[in-house]
XYZ file of C-alpha atoms in Angstrom:
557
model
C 13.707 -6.405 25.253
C 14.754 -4.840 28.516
C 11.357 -3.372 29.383
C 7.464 -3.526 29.614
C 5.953 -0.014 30.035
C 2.483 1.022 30.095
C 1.597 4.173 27.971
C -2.025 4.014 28.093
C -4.761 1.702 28.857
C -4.948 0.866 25.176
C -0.823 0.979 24.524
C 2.651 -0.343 25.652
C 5.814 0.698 25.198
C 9.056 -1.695 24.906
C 12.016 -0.738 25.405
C 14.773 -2.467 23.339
C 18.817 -2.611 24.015
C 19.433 -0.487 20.754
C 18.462 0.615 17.215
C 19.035 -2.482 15.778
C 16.621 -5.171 18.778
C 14.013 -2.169 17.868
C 13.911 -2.869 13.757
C 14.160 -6.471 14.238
C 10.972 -6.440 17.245
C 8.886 -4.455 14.601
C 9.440 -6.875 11.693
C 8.671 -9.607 13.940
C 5.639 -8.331 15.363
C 4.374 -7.490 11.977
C 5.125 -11.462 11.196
C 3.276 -12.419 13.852
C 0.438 -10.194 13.919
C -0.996 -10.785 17.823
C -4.305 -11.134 18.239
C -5.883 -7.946 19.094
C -2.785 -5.525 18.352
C -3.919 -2.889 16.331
C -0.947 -1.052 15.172
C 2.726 -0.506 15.469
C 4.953 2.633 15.669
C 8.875 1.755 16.038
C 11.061 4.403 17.796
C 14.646 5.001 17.960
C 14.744 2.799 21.091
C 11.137 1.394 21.568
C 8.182 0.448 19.647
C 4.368 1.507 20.943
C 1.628 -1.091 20.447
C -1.886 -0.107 20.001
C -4.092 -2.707 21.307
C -7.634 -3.537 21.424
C -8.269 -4.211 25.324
C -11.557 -5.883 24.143
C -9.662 -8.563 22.451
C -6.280 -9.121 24.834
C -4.374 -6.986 27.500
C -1.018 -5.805 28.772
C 0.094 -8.803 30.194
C -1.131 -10.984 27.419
C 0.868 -9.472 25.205
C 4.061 -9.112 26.814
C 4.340 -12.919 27.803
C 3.386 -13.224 23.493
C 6.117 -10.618 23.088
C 8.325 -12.099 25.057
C 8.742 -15.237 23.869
C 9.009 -14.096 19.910
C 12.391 -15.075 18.204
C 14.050 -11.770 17.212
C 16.926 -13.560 15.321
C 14.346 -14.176 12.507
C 13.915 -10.387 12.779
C 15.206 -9.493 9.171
C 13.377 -10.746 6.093
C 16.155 -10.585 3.891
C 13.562 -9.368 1.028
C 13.354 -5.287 2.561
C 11.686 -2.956 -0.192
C 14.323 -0.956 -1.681
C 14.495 2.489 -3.329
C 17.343 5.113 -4.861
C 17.350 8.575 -4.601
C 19.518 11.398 -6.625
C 21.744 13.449 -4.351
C 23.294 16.792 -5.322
C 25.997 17.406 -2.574
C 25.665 21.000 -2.080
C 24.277 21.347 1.079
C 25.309 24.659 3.742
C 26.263 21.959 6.315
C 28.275 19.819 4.371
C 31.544 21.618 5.211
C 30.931 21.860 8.383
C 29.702 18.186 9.030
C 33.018 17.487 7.215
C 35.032 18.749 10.216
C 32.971 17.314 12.593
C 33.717 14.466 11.700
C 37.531 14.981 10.792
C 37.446 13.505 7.062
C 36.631 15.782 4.088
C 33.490 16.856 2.333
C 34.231 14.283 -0.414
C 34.834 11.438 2.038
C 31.255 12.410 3.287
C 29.921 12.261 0.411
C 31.762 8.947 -0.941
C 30.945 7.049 2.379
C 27.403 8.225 2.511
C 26.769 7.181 -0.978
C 28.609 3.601 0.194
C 26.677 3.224 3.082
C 23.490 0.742 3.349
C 20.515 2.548 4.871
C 17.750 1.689 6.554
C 14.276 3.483 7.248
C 14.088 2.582 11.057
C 10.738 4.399 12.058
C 8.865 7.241 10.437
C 7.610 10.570 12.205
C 8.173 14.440 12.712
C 6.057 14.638 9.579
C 4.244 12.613 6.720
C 6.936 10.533 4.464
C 10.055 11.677 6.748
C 11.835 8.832 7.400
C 15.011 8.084 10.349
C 17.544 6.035 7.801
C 20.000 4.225 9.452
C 23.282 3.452 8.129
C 25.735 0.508 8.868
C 28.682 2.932 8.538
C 29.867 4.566 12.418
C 31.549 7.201 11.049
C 28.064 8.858 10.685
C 27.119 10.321 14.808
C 26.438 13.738 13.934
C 24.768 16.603 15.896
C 21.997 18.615 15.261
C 22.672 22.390 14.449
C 22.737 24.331 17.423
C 19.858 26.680 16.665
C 17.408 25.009 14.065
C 16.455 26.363 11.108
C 13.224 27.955 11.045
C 12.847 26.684 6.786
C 14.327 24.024 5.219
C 13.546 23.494 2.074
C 11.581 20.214 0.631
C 13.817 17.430 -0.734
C 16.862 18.655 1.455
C 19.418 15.546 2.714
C 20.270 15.826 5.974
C 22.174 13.983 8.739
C 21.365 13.945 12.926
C 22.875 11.354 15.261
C 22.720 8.578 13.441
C 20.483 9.010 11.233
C 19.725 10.645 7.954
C 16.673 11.812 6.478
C 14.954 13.520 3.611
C 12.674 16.500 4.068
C 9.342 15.611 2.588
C 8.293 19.064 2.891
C 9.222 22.875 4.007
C 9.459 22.987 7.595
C 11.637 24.261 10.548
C 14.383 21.985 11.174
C 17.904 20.960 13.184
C 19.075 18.513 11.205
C 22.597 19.517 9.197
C 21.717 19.759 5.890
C 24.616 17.782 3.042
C 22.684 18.060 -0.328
C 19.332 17.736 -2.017
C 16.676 15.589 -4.057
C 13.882 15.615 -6.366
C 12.671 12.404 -5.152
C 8.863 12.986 -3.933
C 8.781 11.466 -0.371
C 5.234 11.925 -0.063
C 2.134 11.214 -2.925
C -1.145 10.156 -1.700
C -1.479 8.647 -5.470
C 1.507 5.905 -4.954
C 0.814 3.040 -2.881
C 2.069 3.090 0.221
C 2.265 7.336 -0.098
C 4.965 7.176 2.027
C 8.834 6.523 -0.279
C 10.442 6.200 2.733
C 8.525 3.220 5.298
C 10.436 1.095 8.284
C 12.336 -1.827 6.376
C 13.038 -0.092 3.403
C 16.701 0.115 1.663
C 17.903 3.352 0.639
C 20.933 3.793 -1.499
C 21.953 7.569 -2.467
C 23.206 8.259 -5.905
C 25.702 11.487 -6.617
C 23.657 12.996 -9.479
C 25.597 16.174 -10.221
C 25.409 19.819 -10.608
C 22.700 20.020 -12.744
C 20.180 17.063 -12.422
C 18.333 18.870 -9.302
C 16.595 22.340 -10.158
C 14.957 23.007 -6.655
C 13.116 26.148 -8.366
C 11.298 23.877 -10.631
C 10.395 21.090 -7.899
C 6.590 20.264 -7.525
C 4.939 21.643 -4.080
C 2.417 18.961 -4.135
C 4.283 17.009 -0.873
C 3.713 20.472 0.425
C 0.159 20.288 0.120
C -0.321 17.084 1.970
C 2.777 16.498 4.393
C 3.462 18.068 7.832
C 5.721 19.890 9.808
C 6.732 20.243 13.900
C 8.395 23.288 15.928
C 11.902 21.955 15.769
C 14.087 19.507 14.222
C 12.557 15.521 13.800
C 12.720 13.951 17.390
C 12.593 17.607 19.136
C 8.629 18.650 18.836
C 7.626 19.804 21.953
C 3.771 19.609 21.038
C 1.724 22.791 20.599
C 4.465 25.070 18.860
C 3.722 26.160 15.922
C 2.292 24.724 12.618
C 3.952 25.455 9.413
C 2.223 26.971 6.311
C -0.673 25.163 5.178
C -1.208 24.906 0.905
C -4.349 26.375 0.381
C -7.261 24.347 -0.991
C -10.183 24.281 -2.967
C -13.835 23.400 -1.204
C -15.060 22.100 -4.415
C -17.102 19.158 -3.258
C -20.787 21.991 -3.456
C -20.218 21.746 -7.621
C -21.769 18.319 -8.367
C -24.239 18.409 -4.884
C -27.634 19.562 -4.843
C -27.056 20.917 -0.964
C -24.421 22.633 0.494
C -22.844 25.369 3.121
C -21.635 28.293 2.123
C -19.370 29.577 5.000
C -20.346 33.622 5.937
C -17.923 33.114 8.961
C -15.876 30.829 10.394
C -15.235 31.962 14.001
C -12.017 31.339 14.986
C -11.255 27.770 13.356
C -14.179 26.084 11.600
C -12.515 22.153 10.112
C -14.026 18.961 8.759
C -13.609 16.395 10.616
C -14.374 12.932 10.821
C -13.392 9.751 13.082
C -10.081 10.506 11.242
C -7.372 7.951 9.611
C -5.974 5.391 12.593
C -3.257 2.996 11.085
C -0.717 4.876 8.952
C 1.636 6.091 11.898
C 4.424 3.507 10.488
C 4.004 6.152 7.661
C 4.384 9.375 9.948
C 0.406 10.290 9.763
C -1.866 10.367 13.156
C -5.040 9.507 13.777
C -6.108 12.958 14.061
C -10.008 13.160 13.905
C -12.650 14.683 15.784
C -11.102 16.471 19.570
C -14.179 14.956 21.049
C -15.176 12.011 19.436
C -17.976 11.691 21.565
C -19.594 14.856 20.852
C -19.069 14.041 16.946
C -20.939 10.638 17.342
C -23.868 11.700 19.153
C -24.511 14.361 16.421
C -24.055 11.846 13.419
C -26.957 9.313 15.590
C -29.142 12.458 15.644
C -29.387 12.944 12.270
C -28.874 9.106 11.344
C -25.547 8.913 9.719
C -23.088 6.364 9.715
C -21.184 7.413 13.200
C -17.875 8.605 11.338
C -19.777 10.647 9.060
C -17.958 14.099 8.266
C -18.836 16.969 9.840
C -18.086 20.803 11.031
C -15.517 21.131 14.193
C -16.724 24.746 15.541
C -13.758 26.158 18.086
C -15.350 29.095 20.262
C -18.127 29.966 18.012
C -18.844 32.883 15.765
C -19.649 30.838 12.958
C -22.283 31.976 10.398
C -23.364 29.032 7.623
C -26.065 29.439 4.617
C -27.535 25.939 3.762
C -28.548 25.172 -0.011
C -30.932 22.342 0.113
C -33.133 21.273 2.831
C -32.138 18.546 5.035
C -31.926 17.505 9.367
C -29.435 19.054 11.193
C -27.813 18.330 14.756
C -25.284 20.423 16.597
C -23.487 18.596 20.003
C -20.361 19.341 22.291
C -20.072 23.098 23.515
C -23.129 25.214 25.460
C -23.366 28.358 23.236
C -26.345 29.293 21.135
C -27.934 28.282 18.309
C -29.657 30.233 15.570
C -31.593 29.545 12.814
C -33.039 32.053 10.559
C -35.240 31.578 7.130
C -34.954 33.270 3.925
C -38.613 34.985 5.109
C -36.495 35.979 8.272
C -38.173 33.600 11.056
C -35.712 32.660 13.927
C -35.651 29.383 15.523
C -33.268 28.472 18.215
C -32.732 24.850 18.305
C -31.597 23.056 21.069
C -27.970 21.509 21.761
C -28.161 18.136 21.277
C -31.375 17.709 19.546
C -32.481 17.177 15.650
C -33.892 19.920 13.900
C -34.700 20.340 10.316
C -33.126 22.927 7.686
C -34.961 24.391 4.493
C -33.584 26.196 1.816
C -31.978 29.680 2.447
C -31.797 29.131 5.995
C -28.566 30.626 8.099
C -27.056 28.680 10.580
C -25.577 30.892 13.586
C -23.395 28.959 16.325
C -22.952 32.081 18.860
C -20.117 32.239 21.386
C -19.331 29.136 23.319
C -20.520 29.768 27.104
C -18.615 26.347 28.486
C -16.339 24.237 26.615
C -14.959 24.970 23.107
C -15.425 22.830 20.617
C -19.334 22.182 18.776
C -20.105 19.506 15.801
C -22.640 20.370 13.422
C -23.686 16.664 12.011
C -26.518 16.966 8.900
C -28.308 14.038 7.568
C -26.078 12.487 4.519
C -23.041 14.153 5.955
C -20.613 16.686 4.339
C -19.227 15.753 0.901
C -15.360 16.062 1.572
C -12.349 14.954 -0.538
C -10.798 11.966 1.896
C -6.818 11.387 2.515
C -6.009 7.808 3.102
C -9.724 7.072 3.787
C -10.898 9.969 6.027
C -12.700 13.590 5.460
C -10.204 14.781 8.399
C -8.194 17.973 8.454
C -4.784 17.340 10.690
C -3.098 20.485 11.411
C -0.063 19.246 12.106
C 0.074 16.915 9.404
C -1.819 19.470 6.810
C -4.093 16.164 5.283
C -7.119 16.448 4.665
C -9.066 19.871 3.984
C -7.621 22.993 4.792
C -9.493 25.218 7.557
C -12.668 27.018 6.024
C -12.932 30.420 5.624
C -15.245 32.966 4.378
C -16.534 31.979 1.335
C -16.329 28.439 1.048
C -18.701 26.202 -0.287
C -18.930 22.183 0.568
C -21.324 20.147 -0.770
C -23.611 17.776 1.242
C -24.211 13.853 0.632
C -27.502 13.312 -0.180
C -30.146 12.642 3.174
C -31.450 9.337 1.651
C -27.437 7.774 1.582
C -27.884 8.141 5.811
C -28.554 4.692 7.012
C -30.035 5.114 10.091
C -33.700 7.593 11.296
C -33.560 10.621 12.372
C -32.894 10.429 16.308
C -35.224 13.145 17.565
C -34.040 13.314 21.282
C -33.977 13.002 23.682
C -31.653 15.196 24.118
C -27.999 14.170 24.122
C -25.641 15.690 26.382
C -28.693 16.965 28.306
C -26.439 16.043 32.076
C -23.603 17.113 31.001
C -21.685 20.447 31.680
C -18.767 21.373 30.498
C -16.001 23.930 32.256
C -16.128 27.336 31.756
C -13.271 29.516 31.946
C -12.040 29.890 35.637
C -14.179 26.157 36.586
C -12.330 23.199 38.047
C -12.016 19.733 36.263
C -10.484 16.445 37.690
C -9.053 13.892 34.621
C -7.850 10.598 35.552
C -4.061 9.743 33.962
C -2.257 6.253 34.085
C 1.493 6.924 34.816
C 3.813 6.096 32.520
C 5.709 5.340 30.079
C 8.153 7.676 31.471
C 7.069 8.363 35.030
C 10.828 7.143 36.222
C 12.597 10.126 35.067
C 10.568 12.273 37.441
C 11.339 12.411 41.465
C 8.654 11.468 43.796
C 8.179 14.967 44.817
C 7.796 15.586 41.130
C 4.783 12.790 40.252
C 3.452 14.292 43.685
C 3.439 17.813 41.906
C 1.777 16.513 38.913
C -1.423 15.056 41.122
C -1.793 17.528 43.860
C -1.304 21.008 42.276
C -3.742 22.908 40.044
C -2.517 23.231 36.659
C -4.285 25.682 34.234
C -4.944 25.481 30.594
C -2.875 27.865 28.604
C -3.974 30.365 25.584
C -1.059 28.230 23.922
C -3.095 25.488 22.828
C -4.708 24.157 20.208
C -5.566 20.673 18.359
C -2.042 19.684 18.264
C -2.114 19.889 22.666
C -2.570 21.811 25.639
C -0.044 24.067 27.057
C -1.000 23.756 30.934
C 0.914 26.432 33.640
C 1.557 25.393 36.825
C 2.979 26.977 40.038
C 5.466 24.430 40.242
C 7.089 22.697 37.830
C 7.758 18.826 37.619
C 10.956 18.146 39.238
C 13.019 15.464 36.989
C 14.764 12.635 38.338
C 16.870 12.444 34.889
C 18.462 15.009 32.682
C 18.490 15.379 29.173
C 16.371 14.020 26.381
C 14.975 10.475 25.101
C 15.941 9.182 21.802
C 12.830 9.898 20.106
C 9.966 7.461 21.049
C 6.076 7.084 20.112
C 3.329 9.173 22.115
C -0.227 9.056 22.216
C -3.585 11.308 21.990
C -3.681 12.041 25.522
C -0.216 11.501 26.540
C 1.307 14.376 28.862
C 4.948 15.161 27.514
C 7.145 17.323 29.830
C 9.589 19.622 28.067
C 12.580 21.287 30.193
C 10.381 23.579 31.895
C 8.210 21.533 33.348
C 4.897 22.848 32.259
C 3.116 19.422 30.850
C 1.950 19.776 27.910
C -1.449 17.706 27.125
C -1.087 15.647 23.426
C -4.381 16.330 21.468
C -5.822 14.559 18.315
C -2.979 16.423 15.743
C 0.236 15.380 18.207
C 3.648 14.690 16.638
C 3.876 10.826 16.854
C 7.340 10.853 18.394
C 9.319 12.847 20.803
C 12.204 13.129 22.781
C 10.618 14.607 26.003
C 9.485 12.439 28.505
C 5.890 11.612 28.716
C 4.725 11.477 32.649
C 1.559 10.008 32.404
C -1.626 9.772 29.617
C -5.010 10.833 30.248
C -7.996 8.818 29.325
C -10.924 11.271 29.352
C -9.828 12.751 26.048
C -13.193 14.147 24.701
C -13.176 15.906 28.075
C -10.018 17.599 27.247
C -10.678 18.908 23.872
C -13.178 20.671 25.534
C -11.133 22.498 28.129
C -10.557 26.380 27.600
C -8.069 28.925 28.109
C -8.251 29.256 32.188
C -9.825 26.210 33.531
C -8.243 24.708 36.068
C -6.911 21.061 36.212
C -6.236 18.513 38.968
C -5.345 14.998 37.951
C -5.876 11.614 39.650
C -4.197 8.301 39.016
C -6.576 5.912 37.325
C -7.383 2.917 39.347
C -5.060 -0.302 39.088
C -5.605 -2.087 36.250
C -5.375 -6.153 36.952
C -4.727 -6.864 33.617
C -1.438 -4.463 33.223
C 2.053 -5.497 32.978
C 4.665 -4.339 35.326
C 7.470 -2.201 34.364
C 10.336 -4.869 34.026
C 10.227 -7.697 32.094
């Protein structure tokens, strides 16, 4: 390892020599399994560690890190899996020249070639294989595809991939597969995860009929902006499958969406632990907001429930039940079949009978509200959780007029009803046009920007974009972060929270649905992320550095 970096107060980055110190750190962290380290995402050059500050810190685990034996890296029993190739791909020619041998050689040598999944990312299932054969160093396409179809093979640098799903990509495309990447029935859903063996197969003209492959990968895996290792965050976000909000057929109380403002979702405390697969967290924006609603009504705390952005949702409730909206100031209406109006209060427990309407008016500061109600919503899960990622397109699909969900039944809550007082009672969130302070760490990446630049980042206003969303926040400042270094990163792990600079220099502010890698370099990570999810178009940021913390590891090793 040539480097120690802090990424958060809950992550660290190492930086290894090359592809091959990176593989052999993550198998033997995953042998060793550190007390308190939560989870692992391996890079091209680095892995991140998620730890558990409760249970050990930075410098803890770098002096464990340290002293683990990486020549016992390689288990010598790797998973191993063969896919069907039909060589056909537009690139294939071209790759051919670039690499002055013909399109059969290509094909021959990539066939002969022992690959490797490195690290996972840029979507669900979508693997970086890479081979033990150099005359594979190819570059991306010049201008990226905005499509590429699912199952295409595809070289970039040194790796090759699979497309698990349609998506925009850069990579140069050489054939295509049937082989699902991506099934949420197999165990693990992922085909392609780090360790595993892949050998490629020539299997003819006729084996692979792309007009008769399944779309159900398409239905559960995601998709970035650009080609894998070139998302720049809050781009845009693919084509989502449409899906069924069946859950209302076997439940005895339910919504009934009338409207759903600008972007009503389920969401939960979402699905931590499968970023080795190419899945985030994702979850509630503010997972504060979410768990003071759940201990209102007396749910578990990562019951599922209704993400509100801006407002202008309109709900009918089946059933009767206890009800509890948190997070954004807007107001709250609720009107009976007879036509009585009752305006609850934010943050407070109120009860629902049947044929009431649920109105959550426009948001007056912040953005996002949680409606919690006792039981919690009856969702299909993905890999555990009720969650919709956007980026990733698990979980249910955005609601829209029309929907119905069903509701869990009130006596499955284990908790009472929390009647107040009420939560979030002293705190106010911006409004368009307010100004908000958030405290970042620096790091892992802070080095590749001048002094005058990390002075930029703390001392300027910044102001949140109408380019944002779940995925993160587009901010616009007068000036824009001055880089020490040129170029790009081999792609590397991020974090909810994480500020990634692209070329411009406009941060851009990582929310709940980020890519899990990038190639941009991340300046700094904020820590008050609930406050963030709740920042709108036009309010204006300043950050501050967090203070020291004792327990962090320096830089070098």
């Amino acid at each position: 390892m040539t480097a120690f970096r802090t990424a958060s107060r809950q992550h660290l980055l190492i930086d290894c020599a090359d592809l091959t110190e990176t593989m052999r750190l993550h198998h033997s962290l995953e042998t060793a399994a550190l007390p308190g380290v939560l989870e692992l995402v391996p890079a091209a050059r680095t892995v991140l560690v998620r730890f558990d500050p409760a249970r050990t810190s930075a410098r803890e685990l770098e002096s464990a890190i340290t002293g683990l034996d990486l020549a016992s890296g390689a288990s010598g029993d790797e998973r191993s899996v063969s896919i069907d190739v039909v060589y056909d791909g537009e690139d294939l020619a071209e790759v051919a020249d670039l690499l002055g041998v013909s399109s059969a050689e290509v094909i021959a040598r990539h066939q002969r070639a022992r690959w490797q999944v490195a690290f996972s990312g840029f979507a669900p299932g979508f693997g970086y294989l890479a081979g033990d054969d150099p005359l594979f160093d190819v570059p991306r396409r010049s201008s990226p595809r905005t499509r590429v179809p699912v199952g295409s093979v595809a070289l970039a640098g040194e790796f090759t991939g699979v497309y698990p799903r349609s998506s925009p990509g850069g990579w140069q495309l050489i054939g295509r597969t049937d082989a699902v990447l991506w099934d949420l029935d197999r165990d693990p859903p992922a085909l392609f995860v780090p360790g595993t063996i892949v050998t490629f197969k020539d299997a003819g003209r006729e084996t692979v009929r792309a007009a008769e492959r399944t779309n159900a990968t398409d239905q559960v895996a995601g998709d970035t902006v650009a080609a894998a290792g070139e998302a720049t965050a809050a781009d845009g976000q693919g084509e989502a499958e449409p899906q069924a909000h069946d859950s209302a057929a076997a439940a005895s109380a339910s919504i009934t969406v009338v409207q759903p403002g600008l972007q009503l979702l389920i969401e939960d405390l979402g699905r931590p632990g499968f970023a080795s697969m190419g899945v985030s967290g994702a979850g509630a924006a503010d997972r504060g907001a979410l768990l003071a609603a759940n201990r209102l009504v007396g749910n578990a705390e990562g019951a599922a429930c209704l993400e509100s952005f801006g407002g202008g949702v309109v709900l009918d409730i089946t059933g009767d039940g206890v009800a509890a909206v948190t997070g954004a100031e807007g107001p709250i209406t609720v009107t009976s079949a007879a036509g009585t109006v009752f305006r609850p209060h934010l943050g407070e427990a109120f009860s629902l009978v049947h044929g009431d309407r649920i109105e959550l008016g426009a948001v007056t500061s912040g953005v996002r509200r949680y409606l919690a109600i006792r039981g919690g919503i009856a969702a299909p899960t993905a890999l555990g959780s009720a969650s919709a990622d956007t980026l990733g397109h698990l979980g249910p699909a955005a609601l829209t007029a029309g929907d119905t969900i069903g509701l869990n039944d009130p006596r499955t809550a284990p908790h009472l009803v929390d009647p107040g007082p009420r939560l979030g009672e002293d705190q106010t969130l911006p409004a368009p046009g307010d100004l908000v302070e958030l405290t970042v760490t620096l790091g892992p990446r802070d080095d590749w920007f001048t002094a005058a630049g990390i002075e930029t980042l703390l001392s300027q206003e910044w102001t949140v974009t109408y380019e944002s969303d779940r995925v993160g926040l587009r901010l616009s400042g007068d000036v824009p972060l001055e880089r020490a270094r040129s170029g790009e990163l081999p792609s590397e792990g991020a974090v909810t929270g994480a500020l990634q600079v692209p070329p411009n220099g406009q941060p851009v502010l990582f929310g709940p649905d980020h890519p899990l890698t990038g190639g941009y370099p991340i300046i700094g990570s904020v820590e008050d992320t609930d406050l963030a999810a709740q920042l709108a178009p036009g309010v204006r940021i300043r950050f501050r550095v967090s203070a020291p913390d004792t327990s962090a590891t320096t830089d070098e090793s």
